[in-house]
Coordinates of C-alpha atoms (C1' of nucleotides) in Angstrom, one line a residue:
Chain Z
M1 CA 176.1 143.7 149.6
R2 CA 178.9 141.3 149.2
S3 CA 178.9 138.1 151.1
T4 CA 181.8 137.1 153.3
G5 CA 184.2 134.4 152.3
S6 CA 187.0 136.3 150.6
R7 CA 190.6 135.3 151.4
T8 CA 190.7 138.1 153.9
A9 CA 187.3 137.9 155.3
S10 CA 187.1 139.1 158.9
A11 CA 186.9 136.2 161.3
N12 CA 183.8 135.7 163.4
K13 CA 183.6 132.6 165.4
V14 CA 181.2 130.9 163.0
D15 CA 183.4 131.4 160.0
L16 CA 186.4 130.2 161.8
T17 CA 184.8 127.1 163.1
A18 CA 183.8 126.2 159.6
R19 CA 187.2 126.9 158.2
L20 CA 188.9 124.9 160.8
R21 CA 186.6 122.0 160.3
A22 CA 187.0 122.2 156.6
A23 CA 190.7 121.8 157.3
G24 CA 190.2 118.8 159.4
L25 CA 191.0 120.7 162.6
R26 CA 188.8 120.7 165.6
P27 CA 187.7 124.2 166.5
T28 CA 189.3 124.3 169.9
R29 CA 189.4 127.4 172.1
Q30 CA 193.1 128.0 171.3
R31 CA 192.8 127.6 167.6
I32 CA 189.8 130.0 167.6
A33 CA 191.6 132.5 169.6
L34 CA 194.6 132.5 167.3
G35 CA 192.4 132.4 164.2
K36 CA 190.6 135.5 165.4
L37 CA 193.9 137.3 165.8
L38 CA 195.2 136.1 162.4
F39 CA 192.3 136.2 160.1
G40 CA 191.0 139.7 160.6
P41 CA 190.3 142.4 158.0
H42 CA 193.9 142.8 156.9
D43 CA 196.8 140.5 156.2
R44 CA 199.4 140.0 158.8
H45 CA 202.9 138.8 159.4
V46 CA 203.6 137.1 162.7
T47 CA 206.1 135.0 164.4
A48 CA 205.2 132.3 167.0
E49 CA 206.6 134.5 169.7
S50 CA 204.8 137.7 168.6
L51 CA 201.5 135.9 168.1
H52 CA 201.8 134.2 171.5
Q53 CA 202.4 137.5 173.2
E54 CA 199.5 139.1 171.4
A55 CA 197.2 136.2 172.4
V56 CA 198.2 136.5 176.0
K57 CA 197.6 140.2 175.9
V58 CA 194.0 139.7 174.9
G59 CA 193.5 137.3 177.6
A60 CA 193.8 134.0 175.7
H61 CA 195.4 131.3 177.8
L62 CA 197.6 129.1 175.7
S63 CA 201.2 127.9 175.6
L64 CA 203.9 128.8 173.1
A65 CA 204.0 125.2 172.0
T66 CA 200.4 125.4 171.0
V67 CA 201.1 128.5 169.0
Y68 CA 203.8 126.6 167.1
N69 CA 201.6 123.7 166.6
T70 CA 198.8 125.8 165.4
L71 CA 200.8 127.9 163.0
H72 CA 202.1 124.7 161.4
Q73 CA 198.7 123.2 161.2
F74 CA 197.3 126.3 159.6
T75 CA 200.2 126.4 157.2
G76 CA 199.5 122.8 156.3
A77 CA 195.9 123.6 155.7
G78 CA 196.8 126.4 153.4
L79 CA 195.6 129.2 155.7
L80 CA 199.1 130.5 156.2
R81 CA 202.4 130.7 154.4
Q82 CA 205.8 130.6 155.8
V83 CA 208.2 133.4 154.9
I84 CA 211.9 133.0 155.5
V85 CA 213.9 136.2 155.5
D86 CA 215.8 135.9 158.7
G87 CA 217.8 133.0 160.0
D88 CA 216.7 133.6 163.6
K89 CA 212.9 133.4 163.3
T90 CA 210.2 132.2 161.1
Y91 CA 207.5 134.5 159.9
F92 CA 204.0 133.4 158.9
D93 CA 201.9 135.4 156.5
T94 CA 198.1 135.3 156.3
N95 CA 198.4 136.3 152.7
T96 CA 198.7 133.0 150.9
G97 CA 198.4 134.5 147.4
D98 CA 201.2 135.1 145.0
H99 CA 203.1 138.1 146.2
H100 CA 206.4 139.4 147.4
H101 CA 207.9 141.1 150.4
F102 CA 209.7 144.1 151.7
Y103 CA 211.9 143.2 154.7
Y104 CA 212.9 146.0 157.0
E105 CA 216.2 144.6 158.2
D106 CA 216.7 147.1 161.0
E107 CA 213.4 146.4 162.6
G108 CA 212.8 142.8 161.6
L109 CA 209.5 143.8 159.9
L110 CA 207.9 142.3 156.9
A111 CA 205.5 144.0 154.5
D112 CA 203.7 142.7 151.4
I113 CA 204.7 144.3 148.2
P114 CA 201.5 145.9 147.1
G115 CA 199.9 144.9 143.9
D116 CA 200.9 142.0 141.7
H117 CA 202.6 144.3 139.1
V118 CA 205.8 142.6 139.8
T119 CA 207.1 140.5 136.9
I120 CA 210.3 138.5 136.7
D121 CA 211.9 137.9 133.3
G122 CA 214.8 135.9 132.2
L123 CA 214.6 133.1 134.7
P124 CA 216.1 129.9 133.3
R125 CA 213.8 126.9 133.2
P126 CA 214.0 124.7 136.2
P127 CA 216.8 122.0 136.0
S128 CA 215.5 118.7 134.7
G129 CA 213.9 116.5 137.2
T130 CA 212.7 119.5 139.2
E131 CA 209.8 121.9 139.1
I132 CA 209.3 125.3 140.5
E133 CA 207.4 125.4 143.7
R134 CA 207.5 129.1 144.2
V135 CA 209.4 132.2 143.2
E136 CA 210.1 134.5 146.0
V137 CA 211.3 138.0 145.8
V138 CA 212.5 139.8 149.0
V139 CA 213.4 143.4 148.8
R140 CA 215.7 144.1 151.8
L141 CA 215.4 147.6 153.1
K142 CA 217.6 149.6 155.4
A143 CA 217.1 153.0 156.9
R144 CA 218.2 155.7 154.5
G145 CA 221.5 157.1 155.8
Chain I
M1 CA 247.7 135.1 128.9
R2 CA 245.4 136.6 131.5
S3 CA 246.7 137.5 134.9
T4 CA 245.0 136.2 138.0
G5 CA 242.9 138.4 140.2
S6 CA 239.4 137.9 138.9
R7 CA 236.6 137.5 141.5
T8 CA 236.9 133.7 141.2
A9 CA 240.6 133.4 140.8
S10 CA 241.9 130.2 142.1
A11 CA 243.4 130.6 145.5
N12 CA 247.1 130.0 145.9
K13 CA 248.6 130.9 149.3
V14 CA 250.2 134.1 148.0
D15 CA 246.9 135.5 146.7
L16 CA 245.1 134.5 149.9
T17 CA 247.6 136.0 152.2
A18 CA 247.4 139.3 150.2
R19 CA 243.6 139.2 150.2
L20 CA 243.4 138.5 153.9
R21 CA 245.8 141.3 154.7
A22 CA 243.9 143.7 152.5
A23 CA 240.8 142.9 154.5
G24 CA 242.7 143.6 157.7
L25 CA 242.8 139.9 158.6
R26 CA 246.0 138.2 159.7
P27 CA 246.7 135.3 157.4
T28 CA 246.5 132.5 159.9
R29 CA 246.8 128.8 159.2
Q30 CA 243.0 128.4 159.7
R31 CA 242.0 131.3 157.6
I32 CA 244.2 130.2 154.8
A33 CA 242.9 126.6 155.0
L34 CA 239.3 127.8 154.7
G35 CA 240.2 130.4 152.0
K36 CA 241.7 127.6 149.9
L37 CA 238.6 125.6 150.2
L38 CA 236.3 128.5 149.5
F39 CA 238.1 130.6 146.8
G40 CA 238.8 127.9 144.3
P41 CA 238.0 128.0 140.6
H42 CA 234.3 127.9 141.0
D43 CA 231.8 129.6 143.2
R44 CA 230.5 127.7 146.2
H45 CA 227.7 127.6 148.7
V46 CA 228.6 126.3 152.2
T47 CA 227.3 126.2 155.7
A48 CA 229.5 126.5 158.7
E49 CA 229.0 122.8 159.4
S50 CA 229.7 121.7 155.8
L51 CA 232.8 123.7 155.5
H52 CA 234.1 122.5 158.8
Q53 CA 233.6 118.9 157.8
E54 CA 235.3 119.5 154.6
A55 CA 238.3 121.2 156.3
V56 CA 238.6 118.4 158.7
K57 CA 238.5 115.9 155.8
V58 CA 241.5 117.5 154.1
G59 CA 243.4 117.4 157.3
A60 CA 243.0 121.0 158.5
H61 CA 242.8 121.2 162.2
L62 CA 240.3 123.9 163.3
S63 CA 237.2 124.2 165.4
L64 CA 233.7 124.9 164.4
A65 CA 233.8 128.1 166.3
T66 CA 236.6 129.3 164.1
V67 CA 234.7 128.4 161.0
Y68 CA 231.8 130.6 162.2
N69 CA 234.2 133.4 163.1
T70 CA 235.9 133.2 159.8
L71 CA 232.8 133.0 157.7
H72 CA 231.6 136.2 159.3
Q73 CA 234.9 137.9 159.0
F74 CA 235.0 137.0 155.3
T75 CA 231.5 138.2 154.9
G76 CA 232.3 141.5 156.6
A77 CA 235.3 141.9 154.3
G78 CA 233.1 141.4 151.2
L79 CA 234.6 138.1 150.3
L80 CA 231.4 136.2 151.0
R81 CA 227.7 136.8 151.1
Q82 CA 225.1 135.3 153.3
V83 CA 222.1 133.7 151.8
I84 CA 219.0 132.9 153.8
V85 CA 216.7 130.3 152.3
D86 CA 216.1 128.0 155.2
G87 CA 215.3 128.8 158.7
D88 CA 217.6 126.2 160.1
K89 CA 221.0 127.0 158.7
T90 CA 222.8 129.9 157.1
Y91 CA 224.5 129.6 153.7
F92 CA 227.5 131.5 152.6
D93 CA 228.1 132.1 148.9
T94 CA 231.5 132.9 147.4
N95 CA 229.7 134.7 144.6
T96 CA 229.3 138.2 145.9
G97 CA 228.0 139.7 142.7
D98 CA 224.4 140.5 141.8
H99 CA 222.7 137.2 141.2
H100 CA 219.9 134.9 142.3
H101 CA 219.4 131.4 143.5
F102 CA 217.7 128.1 142.9
Y103 CA 217.0 126.3 146.1
Y104 CA 216.5 122.5 146.0
E105 CA 214.2 122.2 149.0
D106 CA 214.4 118.4 149.2
E107 CA 218.1 118.3 149.4
G108 CA 218.9 121.7 151.0
L109 CA 221.1 122.6 148.1
L110 CA 221.7 126.1 146.6
A111 CA 222.7 126.9 143.1
D112 CA 223.4 130.2 141.4
I113 CA 220.9 131.2 138.7
P114 CA 223.2 131.3 135.7
G115 CA 223.6 134.5 133.9
D116 CA 222.3 137.9 134.8
H117 CA 219.5 137.9 132.4
V118 CA 217.0 138.1 135.2
T119 CA 215.1 141.3 135.4
I120 CA 212.4 142.3 137.9
D121 CA 209.8 144.8 136.8
G122 CA 207.1 146.6 138.6
L123 CA 208.7 146.8 142.0
P124 CA 207.3 149.8 143.9
R125 CA 209.9 152.3 145.1
P126 CA 211.1 151.8 148.6
P127 CA 209.0 153.3 151.3
S128 CA 210.2 156.8 152.3
G129 CA 213.0 156.8 154.8
T130 CA 214.3 153.5 153.5
E131 CA 216.5 152.4 150.7
I132 CA 216.9 149.1 149.0
E133 CA 219.9 147.1 150.2
R134 CA 219.4 144.2 147.9
V135 CA 216.7 142.4 145.9
E136 CA 216.9 138.7 146.2
V137 CA 215.0 136.2 144.1
V138 CA 214.8 132.6 145.3
V139 CA 213.3 130.0 143.0
R140 CA 212.3 127.1 145.2
L141 CA 212.5 123.8 143.5
K142 CA 211.1 120.4 144.3
A143 CA 211.5 117.1 142.7
R144 CA 209.1 116.7 139.8
G145 CA 206.5 114.2 140.8
Chain J
dC1 C1' 266.2 137.9 166.3
dC2 C1' 263.0 138.0 169.7
dA3 C1' 260.2 140.3 173.5
dG4 C1' 255.9 141.8 173.9
dC5 C1' 251.4 142.9 172.7
dA6 C1' 247.4 142.7 169.9
dC7 C1' 244.9 139.6 167.4
dT8 C1' 243.3 134.6 167.0
dT9 C1' 241.7 130.2 168.2
dT10 C1' 239.2 127.2 170.9
dA11 C1' 236.7 124.2 174.3
dG12 C1' 232.9 124.4 176.4
dA13 C1' 229.2 126.9 178.3
dA14 C1' 225.4 129.6 177.0
dC15 C1' 221.6 130.9 174.1
dA16 C1' 217.4 131.3 171.3
dA17 C1' 214.2 129.4 168.4
dT18 C1' 211.9 125.4 167.7
dT19 C1' 210.5 120.5 168.4
dC20 C1' 209.5 116.6 171.2
dT21 C1' 207.4 113.8 174.9
dA22 C1' 204.1 111.9 177.5
dA23 C1' 200.4 112.9 180.5
dG24 C1' 196.3 115.3 181.3
dA25 C1' 192.3 117.9 179.1
dT26 C1' 188.7 118.5 175.7
dG27 C1' 185.8 117.9 171.5
dT28 C1' 183.0 114.7 169.2
dT29 C1' 180.3 110.8 168.1
dG30 C1' 177.1 107.1 168.8
Chain A
dC1 C1' 176.9 111.1 178.3
dA2 C1' 180.6 107.4 177.7
dA3 C1' 184.4 106.5 175.3
dC4 C1' 187.9 107.5 172.3
dA5 C1' 190.6 110.2 169.3
dT6 C1' 192.4 114.6 169.1
dC7 C1' 194.6 118.6 171.5
dT8 C1' 197.2 121.1 174.7
dT9 C1' 200.9 121.8 177.6
dA10 C1' 205.0 121.9 180.8
dG11 C1' 209.2 120.9 180.6
dA12 C1' 212.9 118.5 178.6
dA13 C1' 215.5 118.0 174.4
dT14 C1' 217.6 119.5 170.0
dT15 C1' 219.9 122.4 166.8
dG16 C1' 222.4 126.0 164.9
dT17 C1' 224.9 129.7 166.5
dT18 C1' 227.3 132.9 169.7
dC19 C1' 229.9 133.9 173.8
dT20 C1' 233.7 133.5 177.2
dA21 C1' 237.9 133.4 178.9
dA22 C1' 242.2 131.3 178.6
dA23 C1' 245.9 129.6 175.8
dG24 C1' 248.3 130.3 171.3
dT25 C1' 250.2 132.8 167.3
dG26 C1' 251.6 136.5 164.0
dC27 C1' 253.9 140.8 163.8
dT28 C1' 256.5 144.7 165.1
dG29 C1' 260.2 147.7 167.0
dG30 C1' 264.3 147.7 168.9

DNA sequence: CCAGCACTTTAGAACAATTCTAAGATGTTG
DNA sequence: CAACATCTTAGAATTGTTCTAAAGTGCTGG
């Protein structure tokens, strides 16, 4: 039997509390509620608005400002990653590992590109004085017409 | 001696007028002024704000709203391409060919990745019902520290 | 050559996503 | 459990962008 603790471990309150504390964040009611929604069995892509609505739907009582705060704190703590594919809203991804995305432009939906089979060749080395922080591939999809 | 007309041909008024008309856009004073700034000898990355400031600097008299309108019309006509690398502002690229970008996060600057040596392997085929509209690679750079 | 109409421009209002502010609430520690 | 630092939040503020509607301009047909 495997112990919990993988990157996508499901999130019981104990785990979350520990994780939050490890990140220097007090385990408040709001952060725990959001953590439970985010760090479930599968990876997720949310926006502040979508997560807030979801939280309200399950009876959590918190403001949109708190959702924004929390998403940024989680990101700072390495629990989330920001993904920019649309100028209008910011997505947050619970998968913080190295991976890429499909973006369904019509629906504004994001999906991880499965597997890490993707390789990128022929990239020039970074200009002097700089270093690569990340290489992001976005495959923009549209409905087949 | 080569004739003009390449994708990055420098933009004299005659060329521009023709190009605009071909795109179904009346060659107005404002569009010509912006076209001259954009379609010069080298490719460029601008934002509405940066282009507006530049236009004002060279004495063109036009509003920010017109810059937004024009950038979108040019994009619709295939003269520009939008690049999304930052949630806060939209970049427009005069290079409409297949290519990728460096993004200097610290300075908010974009640069084309030279050459088209870049190849991406291992991408899954697009989910059924969809087709790939574009594959974008963004190499995020930070100052080496 | 110009009347007339469609297409453009524009100032300013409107908007949407996000951040800020500052005051009250809550978790933690001794 | 007192006391203080940390959090949350309502609402205002900001920012980039789009909209509106009224005035301006390019183009055509006669």
